[in-house]
Amino acid sequence: MHSGVAVSAPASASAIAGGGARSEAAAASRRPGGIRLCGLRGEALARGSLRISHAPAAARRVAAPRAAAAAPQNGAVAGGGFDYDLVIIGAGVGGHGAALHAVEEGLKTAIIEGDVVGGTCVNRGCVPSKALLAVSGRMRELHDEHHLKSMGLQVSSPGYDRQAVADHANNLASKIRSNLTNSMKAIGVDILTGFGTIVGKQKVRYGKVGFPDKEITAKNIIIATGSVPFVPKGIEIDGKTVFTSDHALKLESVPDWIAIVGSGYIGLEFSDVYTALGSEVTFVEALDQLMPGFDPEIAKLAQRVLINTRKIDYHTGVFASKITPAKDGKPVLIELIDAKTKEHRETLEVDAALIATGRAPFTNGLGLENINVVTQRGFIPVDERMQVTDADGNVVPNLFCIGDANGKLMLAHAASAQGISVIEQISGRDHILNHLSIPAACFTHPEISMVGLTEPQAREKADKEGFEVSVVKTSFKANTKALAENEGDGIAKLIYRPDTGEILGVHILGLHAADLIHEASNAMALGTRLQDIKLAVHAHPTLSEVLDELFKAAKLQPKEGQERKPKHPPQLLLKVLSFITSVLSSKQ
Ligand SMILES: Cc1cc2nc3c(=O)[nH]c(=O)nc-3n(C[C@H](O)[C@H](O)[C@H](O)COP(=O)(O)OP(=O)(O)OC[C@H]3O[C@@H](n4cnc5c(N)ncnc54)[C@H](O)[C@@H]3O)c2cc1C
């Protein structure tokens, strides 16, 4: 799953929902703002290189001459005889985040989109899936008689209308797509329709796939072409009984029994939706444990809370080598082979199968051969500044790649943050995004969130670099707000360096974990140490006190010569107390 920054920028994934108004404000005045990040990582991190940097992003900025910073608002003439200062290929959340910040920086900007604005996140990912999860959360509450009774509530026979639930997801995607489109139009980003291909240095053609008939030039190009579902060999997709998340989000059916192949965050979220709507779920996972990308302790607890208590069974250590859709009255057939020996294990017969085996970069047809760039497993190679590198390992000037297409961290807010980071560079302020401080979340009920390293990753790093690692945990059972909600199932775990107070990772499972993680991720992005954050004050009673407890529980080693001594010796305190007591008693 999939993790900070201190960039001055307004355009982030979270700016999408409030698109129009936010962008009009941005156009009206070019003023610095604060980047907002949130987020997921297991599957995503597994794909890309994990860069570990603990210096606050702001501290790692390098002064560089401002390039186009003095340029006027979008719509004006681009510099250097180019049609545009910036052309972005792909209008997903990555492209959108870059476009908004580019205009704020005065860059004449165009964005080319071959399908619908909003890309995966808005149309086939984060947005519709969270709409379905909102429904599944409500359904769970309404069906949890014990929970309701304990709060004195009674509800009789809750149900749902499948088409209305599907419409809720679809309508939300349309609304956010239109917000996103309007937010770019309002500030004058040129939205060009067609499939974009790079035909030479700083030159892009776009139009019908295979027949791009319009050509534009740009000082800088950002590739933001995203990803598509990855379907392993042997699996036949019919879109009805064997399908990917693209189809599942339309909720055309709620199968009685569905196999979910892959237990990463996408599979897990869908298991939450399907079981809440009445399906039985069977997970098929190639690795030996479920939820392989999560911190093992969190995965174990998640299994207890999110799997074992529900109508879910699972097969681990097996590959689905062949999946045949249901036809002629026969069910969906899933051939399972042992992941290690490759021997046949068994054949499952189910009503439907959701293939959630990860995402593949969408980089076909981009014309990379025209600029000597060779993809790696389909991903576009980039350096830490998202600059594309060619087949010889050299940076291709003025060409960047952000988001799922570079595979560093396949999350919406990471794509947007990378886009903003690139615009910072184009605008003359060198910037490196600290990917390790980008949070990730899985929106199950309860939610799971994380930032930084898992415990095994932290211990491995500590062994290599020779430092000590400490771990502390707190339970939601000790939190008043969680108990008031009758939601005590959950833990938060802090992994840190007791010698320096550096936060290495935070993992949370519990109510609103996806919102709670940001205190930790922002602390990591800004380089805040535990000795400082321990003293921060949290409102009572709030869930945020889970993290307050966690930070306060961390035991730090005093620096040599700085052993902690009570500021006031006990004798002195006793004297003060007895003086106060005597004054008070003399007044009675
Ligand atoms: C079911 C699901 C749930 C998810 N939930 C979350 C979540 O809760 N939180 C989260 O952070 N992430 C989530 N993600 C991941 C998130 O959707 C992606 O990380 C994000 O969309 C990547 O953004 P992007 O801009 O890189 O690419 P995309 O959003 O994929 O956009 C790329 C765009 O480029 C266009 N394009 C491609 N090639 C060309 C070309 N040559 N010319 C013109 N246009 C082109 C495409 O049509 C597309 O519109 C989820 C994904 C899925 C599938």
XYZ file of C-alpha atoms and ligand atoms in Angstrom:
641
model
C 0.000 0.000 0.000
C 0.466 2.509 -0.677
C 3.031 7.489 1.104
C 4.889 13.916 1.946
C 5.810 17.103 1.021
C 5.866 20.702 1.827
C 5.175 22.277 -1.493
C 3.435 25.498 -1.973
C 0.518 24.451 -4.102
C -3.211 24.402 -4.209
C -3.850 21.591 -6.609
C -4.173 18.221 -4.986
C -6.339 15.187 -5.300
C -8.501 16.587 -2.559
C -9.111 19.736 -4.580
C -11.192 17.652 -6.968
C -14.387 17.539 -5.011
C -14.668 21.268 -4.677
C -13.206 21.817 -8.143
C -14.838 24.837 -9.695
C -14.910 27.266 -6.829
C -11.453 26.308 -5.681
C -9.983 26.803 -9.106
C -11.678 30.076 -9.764
C -10.133 31.295 -6.558
C -6.802 29.979 -7.752
C -7.137 31.820 -11.022
C -8.134 35.014 -9.310
C -4.980 35.220 -7.308
C -1.677 33.421 -7.644
C -0.971 32.778 -4.020
C 0.834 30.029 -2.230
C -1.249 27.392 -0.538
C -0.634 24.151 1.332
C -0.546 20.801 -0.393
C -3.018 18.356 1.006
C -2.116 14.712 0.891
C -3.847 11.629 2.043
C -3.947 7.993 1.288
C -3.070 3.692 0.410
C 0.059 1.666 -0.312
C 0.760 -2.185 -0.084
C 0.123 -3.199 -3.654
C 1.187 0.178 -4.854
C 4.498 0.216 -2.996
C 5.271 -3.303 -4.085
C 5.439 -2.018 -7.661
C 7.870 0.807 -7.248
C 11.134 1.783 -5.723
C 10.797 2.808 -2.118
C 12.842 5.912 -1.514
C 13.681 6.553 2.074
C 14.342 10.094 3.009
C 13.603 11.640 6.319
C 14.639 15.171 5.650
C 11.687 17.501 5.565
C 10.810 18.246 1.956
C 11.144 21.966 2.503
C 14.687 21.474 3.716
C 15.572 19.587 0.570
C 14.598 22.335 -1.831
C 17.489 23.650 -3.844
C 17.562 27.203 -5.013
C 17.396 27.359 -8.797
C 16.636 30.134 -11.231
C 12.908 30.647 -11.818
C 12.004 29.628 -15.313
C 8.521 30.558 -16.359
C 7.448 31.988 -13.049
C 7.015 35.451 -14.484
C 4.765 34.181 -17.273
C 1.210 35.475 -17.334
C -1.960 33.431 -16.701
C -3.008 30.572 -18.922
C -4.280 31.661 -22.300
C -1.378 34.025 -22.860
C 1.493 33.285 -25.236
C 3.854 30.516 -24.195
C 7.547 31.225 -23.872
C 10.318 30.221 -26.339
C 8.115 29.995 -29.444
C 6.266 26.909 -28.186
C 2.485 26.491 -28.421
C 2.386 25.779 -24.694
C 4.663 25.991 -21.682
C 3.252 22.644 -20.604
C 1.363 19.807 -22.204
C 0.058 17.011 -20.019
C -0.941 13.704 -21.588
C -3.737 12.182 -19.502
C -6.403 14.009 -17.494
C -6.585 11.765 -14.440
C -5.995 13.104 -10.933
C -2.242 13.314 -11.595
C -2.717 15.417 -14.745
C -5.397 17.514 -13.062
C -3.204 18.278 -10.019
C -0.322 19.295 -12.307
C -2.572 21.440 -14.562
C -4.055 23.444 -11.702
C -0.688 24.188 -10.152
C 0.856 24.964 -13.557
C -1.729 27.683 -14.248
C -1.228 29.077 -10.783
C 2.453 29.310 -11.675
C 1.536 31.197 -14.863
C 2.278 28.389 -17.321
C 0.230 28.184 -20.526
C -1.114 24.679 -20.168
C -2.951 22.094 -22.240
C -4.106 18.643 -21.181
C -4.810 15.855 -23.668
C -7.362 13.199 -22.751
C -8.177 10.159 -24.873
C -11.169 8.991 -22.874
C -13.072 10.796 -20.109
C -11.635 13.460 -17.804
C -10.916 12.143 -14.315
C -9.189 8.896 -15.292
C -9.250 5.860 -13.068
C -9.762 7.514 -9.682
C -12.836 9.512 -10.606
C -14.490 7.128 -13.056
C -13.334 3.623 -12.154
C -11.496 3.826 -8.831
C -11.436 5.853 -5.624
C -14.649 7.782 -6.183
C -17.238 5.123 -7.147
C -15.636 2.569 -4.809
C -15.987 4.935 -1.851
C -19.628 5.516 -2.763
C -20.226 1.760 -2.623
C -18.274 1.533 0.627
C -20.415 4.284 2.144
C -23.424 2.083 1.416
C -21.748 -1.033 2.793
C -20.853 0.828 6.002
C -24.480 1.859 6.529
C -25.728 -1.658 5.746
C -23.345 -3.153 8.285
C -24.544 -0.778 10.985
C -28.192 -1.445 10.218
C -27.666 -5.214 10.320
C -25.605 -5.205 13.506
C -28.453 -5.832 15.896
C -26.172 -6.368 18.855
C -24.414 -3.080 18.238
C -27.661 -1.196 17.750
C -29.290 -2.771 20.800
C -26.351 -1.861 22.989
C -27.058 1.760 22.086
C -30.786 1.334 22.643
C -31.709 1.345 18.947
C -34.066 -0.894 16.990
C -34.277 -1.205 13.220
C -36.461 -3.670 11.392
C -35.467 -5.520 8.196
C -33.047 -3.141 6.469
C -32.670 -3.751 2.736
C -31.297 -2.118 -0.392
C -32.144 -1.442 -4.010
C -29.172 -2.622 -6.107
C -29.804 -0.230 -8.999
C -30.165 2.727 -6.628
C -26.872 1.806 -4.943
C -25.214 1.551 -8.390
C -26.729 4.928 -9.327
C -25.287 6.494 -6.175
C -21.766 5.430 -7.251
C -22.303 6.439 -10.860
C -23.837 9.819 -9.991
C -20.992 10.632 -7.635
C -18.436 9.825 -10.360
C -20.319 12.101 -12.838
C -20.480 14.928 -10.319
C -16.787 14.754 -9.462
C -15.873 14.389 -13.167
C -17.770 17.559 -13.978
C -16.197 19.395 -11.006
C -12.794 18.326 -12.240
C -13.473 19.400 -15.833
C -14.914 22.754 -14.731
C -12.018 23.397 -12.390
C -9.616 23.212 -15.346
C -11.839 25.104 -17.795
C -12.406 27.896 -15.278
C -8.729 28.748 -15.151
C -8.195 28.355 -18.897
C -6.484 24.984 -19.190
C -6.983 23.860 -22.806
C -8.601 20.422 -22.676
C -7.706 18.687 -25.965
C -9.597 15.552 -26.861
C -7.756 12.623 -28.413
C -5.041 10.091 -27.860
C -1.638 11.727 -27.371
C 1.611 10.468 -28.883
C 5.063 11.953 -28.465
C 6.504 12.380 -31.954
C 9.756 14.077 -31.061
C 11.453 16.301 -28.521
C 8.834 18.717 -27.094
C 6.339 17.669 -29.773
C 3.028 15.844 -29.320
C 0.395 14.718 -31.800
C -3.128 13.890 -30.743
C -6.346 12.667 -32.309
C -7.878 9.272 -33.046
C -5.865 6.295 -31.825
C -3.355 5.436 -34.556
C -4.286 8.536 -36.594
C -3.242 11.577 -34.593
C -3.814 14.532 -36.912
C -3.103 17.582 -34.726
C 0.383 18.591 -33.590
C 1.421 20.907 -30.780
C 4.744 21.887 -29.255
C 5.445 22.449 -25.581
C 8.447 23.499 -23.552
C 7.651 20.741 -21.068
C 5.664 17.537 -21.358
C 4.213 15.489 -18.513
C 3.074 11.942 -19.167
C 0.195 11.072 -16.817
C -1.426 8.171 -18.621
C -2.211 6.046 -15.563
C -2.971 2.353 -15.426
C -5.490 -0.353 -16.237
C -6.442 -3.541 -14.356
C -3.814 -6.277 -14.657
C -5.320 -9.607 -15.677
C -2.987 -12.630 -15.392
C -2.687 -15.124 -18.256
C -5.363 -17.847 -18.329
C -8.145 -15.647 -16.997
C -10.978 -14.951 -19.397
C -12.893 -11.760 -18.663
C -16.511 -11.612 -19.860
C -17.449 -8.501 -17.868
C -20.509 -10.273 -16.408
C -19.349 -13.247 -14.357
C -15.577 -12.784 -14.509
C -14.657 -9.147 -14.256
C -12.258 -6.506 -12.963
C -12.894 -3.516 -10.705
C -13.876 -1.523 -13.841
C -17.002 -3.697 -14.176
C -17.556 -4.391 -10.489
C -18.002 -0.700 -9.720
C -21.095 -0.632 -11.935
C -22.690 -3.145 -9.536
C -24.686 -4.821 -12.294
C -25.220 -7.802 -10.000
C -24.645 -8.927 -6.438
C -23.585 -12.594 -6.826
C -24.492 -15.088 -4.104
C -20.935 -16.384 -4.104
C -18.008 -14.439 -5.503
C -14.329 -15.333 -5.595
C -11.990 -12.369 -5.253
C -8.593 -13.104 -6.747
C -6.054 -10.953 -4.866
C -6.313 -9.736 -1.277
C -4.714 -6.323 -1.608
C -6.625 -3.166 -0.784
C -8.884 -3.292 -3.850
C -9.913 -6.909 -3.167
C -10.398 -6.173 0.506
C -12.595 -3.132 -0.140
C -14.778 -5.124 -2.531
C -15.091 -7.939 0.031
C -16.485 -5.313 2.429
C -19.020 -4.171 -0.186
C -20.112 -7.621 -1.337
C -20.482 -9.165 2.132
C -22.492 -6.148 3.345
C -24.825 -6.618 0.371
C -25.274 -10.323 1.127
C -22.644 -12.179 -0.957
C -20.362 -14.906 0.316
C -16.739 -14.286 -0.604
C -13.784 -16.604 -1.244
C -10.359 -14.981 -1.447
C -7.694 -16.509 -3.677
C -4.235 -15.222 -2.718
C -0.906 -16.292 -4.248
C 1.161 -15.429 -1.189
C 1.049 -17.393 2.044
C -0.892 -14.762 3.949
C -3.780 -12.486 3.204
C -3.189 -8.752 2.818
C 0.508 -9.176 2.058
C 1.247 -5.473 1.714
C 0.131 -4.584 5.233
C 2.172 -4.593 8.439
C 1.905 -8.261 9.518
C 0.435 -7.469 12.929
C -2.213 -5.224 11.377
C -2.932 -7.874 8.725
C -3.475 -10.424 11.487
C -5.921 -8.195 13.325
C -7.594 -7.223 10.049
C -8.094 -10.888 9.316
C -9.820 -11.316 12.670
C -12.029 -8.248 12.287
C -12.661 -8.049 8.538
C -12.500 -11.673 7.422
C -13.121 -14.211 10.181
C -16.321 -12.563 11.431
C -17.833 -12.397 7.938
C -19.003 -14.881 5.329
C -15.513 -15.030 3.848
C -13.194 -18.000 3.355
C -9.834 -18.023 1.637
C -7.151 -20.033 -0.146
C -3.604 -18.763 0.300
C -0.421 -19.904 -1.481
C -2.383 -20.636 -4.673
C -2.597 -19.164 -8.153
C -5.786 -19.013 -10.164
C -4.201 -20.499 -13.289
C -7.384 -20.616 -15.346
C -10.751 -18.920 -14.904
C -13.636 -19.668 -17.236
C -16.751 -17.468 -17.174
C -20.167 -19.009 -16.441
C -21.987 -20.215 -19.531
C -24.661 -22.705 -20.576
C -25.847 -23.087 -17.010
C -22.352 -23.909 -15.746
C -20.803 -21.816 -12.968
C -17.541 -19.874 -13.122
C -14.672 -22.378 -12.911
C -11.432 -21.447 -11.150
C -8.451 -23.782 -11.426
C -6.158 -23.375 -8.438
C -2.520 -24.454 -8.567
C 0.013 -24.437 -5.763
C 1.993 -21.191 -5.987
C 5.282 -23.013 -5.344
C 4.939 -26.507 -6.872
C 2.496 -25.432 -9.610
C 0.545 -28.642 -8.982
C -3.213 -28.605 -9.332
C -4.864 -28.066 -5.920
C -8.590 -27.822 -6.653
C -11.249 -26.341 -8.870
C -13.673 -23.810 -7.401
C -17.154 -23.373 -8.783
C -18.569 -19.946 -7.983
C -21.175 -17.523 -9.319
C -18.675 -14.807 -10.174
C -14.985 -13.884 -9.937
C -13.490 -10.440 -9.388
C -9.911 -10.175 -10.609
C -8.071 -7.820 -8.257
C -4.488 -8.797 -9.061
C -3.041 -5.309 -9.326
C -2.739 -2.648 -12.011
C -0.621 -2.425 -15.165
C 0.732 0.897 -16.472
C -1.024 2.289 -19.540
C 1.888 3.406 -21.672
C 1.147 1.794 -25.026
C 1.115 3.974 -28.119
C 2.836 6.897 -26.421
C 5.611 6.999 -29.038
C 8.345 6.466 -26.462
C 10.493 4.840 -29.145
C 10.701 8.277 -30.828
C 12.670 9.591 -27.854
C 14.721 6.472 -26.984
C 12.754 5.609 -23.860
C 12.245 1.945 -22.977
C 9.616 0.981 -20.416
C 10.343 -1.400 -17.552
C 7.483 -3.908 -17.212
C 5.442 -1.222 -18.934
C 6.336 1.488 -16.390
C 8.120 4.626 -17.586
C 11.506 4.964 -15.866
C 11.895 8.196 -13.898
C 14.362 9.628 -11.404
C 13.420 11.073 -8.024
C 12.276 14.292 -9.715
C 9.918 12.353 -12.030
C 12.216 13.185 -14.981
C 11.998 10.467 -17.596
C 15.250 8.615 -18.234
C 16.135 7.141 -21.625
C 17.472 3.716 -22.600
C 21.018 4.869 -21.691
C 19.940 6.060 -18.255
C 20.158 9.756 -19.179
C 17.476 12.267 -18.248
C 15.322 13.264 -21.228
C 15.180 17.063 -20.880
C 11.742 18.640 -20.340
C 9.947 15.280 -20.122
C 8.334 14.029 -16.912
C 6.111 11.122 -15.965
C 3.801 11.108 -12.940
C 1.241 8.838 -11.349
C 0.461 5.193 -11.953
C 2.419 5.209 -15.241
C 5.746 5.478 -13.371
C 4.750 2.870 -10.776
C 6.400 4.606 -7.815
C 3.259 4.712 -5.695
C -0.011 3.851 -7.405
C -2.333 6.132 -5.468
C -4.397 9.125 -6.506
C -2.899 11.613 -4.062
C 0.625 10.414 -4.916
C -0.049 11.093 -8.623
C -1.293 14.571 -7.811
C 1.621 15.296 -5.436
C 4.115 14.158 -8.070
C 2.446 16.489 -10.587
C 2.731 19.428 -8.194
C 6.354 18.520 -7.501
C 7.141 18.618 -11.241
C 5.514 22.058 -11.609
C 7.638 23.305 -8.709
C 10.711 22.240 -10.658
C 9.500 23.696 -13.945
C 8.856 26.934 -12.060
C 12.454 27.025 -10.909
C 12.157 25.582 -7.414
C 13.855 22.218 -7.182
C 11.725 19.755 -5.287
C 11.914 16.100 -4.312
C 8.802 14.390 -3.008
C 9.285 12.267 0.110
C 7.291 9.214 -0.952
C 7.772 7.526 2.404
C 5.608 10.108 4.125
C 2.670 9.611 1.764
C -0.109 7.825 3.645
C -2.303 5.035 2.357
C -5.710 3.781 3.411
C -8.069 0.928 2.861
C -11.673 2.037 3.312
C -13.118 -1.099 4.839
C -15.260 -1.063 7.995
C -13.318 -0.424 10.139
C -10.657 1.308 8.012
C -6.963 0.532 7.802
C -4.333 3.197 7.218
C -0.595 3.395 7.187
C 2.400 5.598 6.525
C 6.108 4.825 6.353
C 7.671 1.451 7.028
C 6.096 -1.752 8.285
C 7.773 -3.287 11.336
C 9.764 -5.880 9.305
C 10.900 -3.134 6.882
C 11.954 -0.910 9.798
C 13.868 -3.756 11.488
C 15.648 -4.602 8.237
C 16.681 -0.969 7.771
C 17.769 -0.752 11.415
C 19.948 -3.870 11.028
C 21.599 -2.425 7.927
C 22.136 1.049 9.331
C 22.804 0.045 12.933
C 20.123 1.737 14.975
C 17.501 0.571 17.429
C 13.789 0.298 16.673
C 10.993 0.579 19.231
C 7.311 -0.169 18.841
C 4.344 1.024 20.917
C 0.654 0.358 20.445
C -2.603 1.804 21.692
C -6.066 0.349 21.555
C -9.278 2.027 20.434
C -10.770 0.373 23.525
C -9.040 3.037 25.607
C -10.569 5.876 23.584
C -13.724 7.543 24.928
C -15.062 8.602 21.519
C -14.580 5.130 20.036
C -16.336 3.587 23.030
C -19.195 6.074 22.791
C -19.650 4.857 19.218
C -19.311 1.261 20.418
C -16.361 0.883 18.035
C -13.564 -0.262 20.305
C -12.163 -2.779 17.781
C -8.911 -1.280 16.629
C -5.278 -0.540 17.302
C -2.692 2.028 16.373
C 0.955 1.086 16.144
C 3.978 3.384 16.134
C 7.399 2.278 14.908
C 10.161 4.723 15.821
C 13.795 5.368 16.698
C 14.124 5.770 20.455
C 17.498 7.506 20.034
C 16.294 10.320 17.753
C 12.509 10.305 18.150
C 12.098 9.811 14.395
C 8.787 8.294 13.315
C 9.477 5.346 10.999
C 5.922 4.157 10.476
C 2.392 4.342 11.830
C -0.321 1.773 11.177
C -3.924 2.084 12.281
C -6.898 -0.222 12.138
C -10.082 1.251 13.537
C -12.867 3.744 13.132
C -11.863 6.582 10.739
C -8.281 5.294 10.493
C -8.008 6.870 7.023
C -8.526 10.343 8.516
C -6.437 9.728 11.619
C -3.257 8.837 9.733
C -2.603 12.411 8.575
C -1.243 13.619 11.881
C 1.477 10.997 11.553
C 2.100 11.465 7.824
C 2.337 15.251 8.142
C 4.710 14.842 11.084
C 6.867 12.582 8.921
C 6.716 14.938 5.937
C 7.693 17.901 8.083
C 10.339 15.958 10.008
C 8.584 16.464 13.356
C 10.108 14.332 16.124
C 8.227 12.468 18.828
C 9.670 14.622 21.616
C 7.815 17.572 20.044
C 4.582 15.977 18.869
C 4.133 14.294 22.275
C 3.436 17.751 23.712
C 0.750 18.638 21.158
C -2.770 19.007 22.571
C -5.777 17.056 21.254
C -9.431 17.878 21.873
C -11.272 15.504 24.188
C -13.115 13.327 23.488
C -11.929 12.695 19.915
C -10.550 9.760 17.989
C -7.397 11.825 17.458
C -6.526 10.982 21.059
C -5.676 7.476 19.828
C -2.615 9.008 18.160
C -1.997 11.340 21.104
C -1.804 8.271 23.357
C 0.455 6.560 20.861
C 2.941 9.421 20.659
C 2.911 9.866 24.438
C 3.561 6.143 24.943
C 6.861 6.330 23.007
C 9.875 5.982 25.280
C 12.804 8.051 24.081
C 16.404 7.587 25.105
C 17.814 10.673 26.775
C 20.802 12.078 24.895
C 24.089 11.638 26.715
C 24.479 14.313 29.340
C 20.781 15.152 29.036
C 19.234 12.647 31.458
C 15.798 13.898 32.339
C 15.726 15.344 35.804
C 12.540 16.644 37.350
C 12.578 20.380 36.865
C 11.513 20.799 40.487
C 13.072 18.469 43.072
C 10.391 16.497 44.978
C 11.261 18.256 48.265
C 10.599 21.616 46.696
C 7.310 20.401 45.219
C 6.239 19.063 48.599
C 7.074 22.398 50.209
C 5.030 24.281 47.594
C 2.098 21.883 48.044
C 2.126 22.160 51.822
C 2.292 25.980 51.511
C -0.763 26.011 49.176
C -2.637 23.628 51.498
C -1.889 25.798 54.542
C -3.040 28.967 52.738
C -6.243 27.268 51.595
C -7.023 25.827 55.024
C -6.376 29.186 56.723
C -9.041 30.725 54.431
C -11.744 28.225 55.470
C -11.080 0.201 -7.534
C -10.013 1.197 -7.252
C -10.069 1.919 -6.080
C -9.084 2.857 -5.800
N -9.160 3.558 -4.642
C -8.215 4.477 -4.356
C -8.302 5.249 -3.175
O -9.225 5.100 -2.387
N -7.335 6.170 -2.944
C -6.289 6.346 -3.808
O -5.428 7.179 -3.529
N -6.180 5.633 -4.943
C -7.127 4.710 -5.247
N -7.035 4.003 -6.413
C -5.880 4.240 -7.313
C -6.077 5.527 -8.135
O -7.279 5.423 -8.843
C -4.913 5.714 -9.097
O -3.705 5.658 -8.374
C -4.999 7.070 -9.800
O -6.179 7.134 -10.549
C -3.794 7.287 -10.723
O -3.923 8.545 -11.334
P -3.170 8.892 -12.695
O -3.458 10.337 -12.960
O -1.780 8.441 -12.652
O -3.871 7.958 -13.818
P -5.369 7.735 -14.228
O -6.307 8.176 -13.188
O -5.463 6.346 -14.672
O -5.584 8.701 -15.478
C -4.886 8.541 -16.680
C -5.674 9.197 -17.806
O -4.862 9.244 -18.970
C -5.655 8.931 -20.113
N -4.749 8.459 -21.162
C -3.983 7.352 -21.142
N -3.192 7.312 -22.233
C -3.461 8.421 -22.964
C -2.947 8.961 -24.157
N -1.935 8.377 -24.829
N -3.484 10.118 -24.626
C -4.469 10.754 -23.939
N -4.977 10.300 -22.785
C -4.472 9.150 -22.288
C -6.624 7.901 -19.594
O -7.767 7.833 -20.412
C -6.929 8.418 -18.187
O -8.031 9.288 -18.198
C -8.016 3.070 -6.733
C -7.973 2.342 -7.933
C -8.965 1.429 -8.184
C -8.904 0.670 -9.464
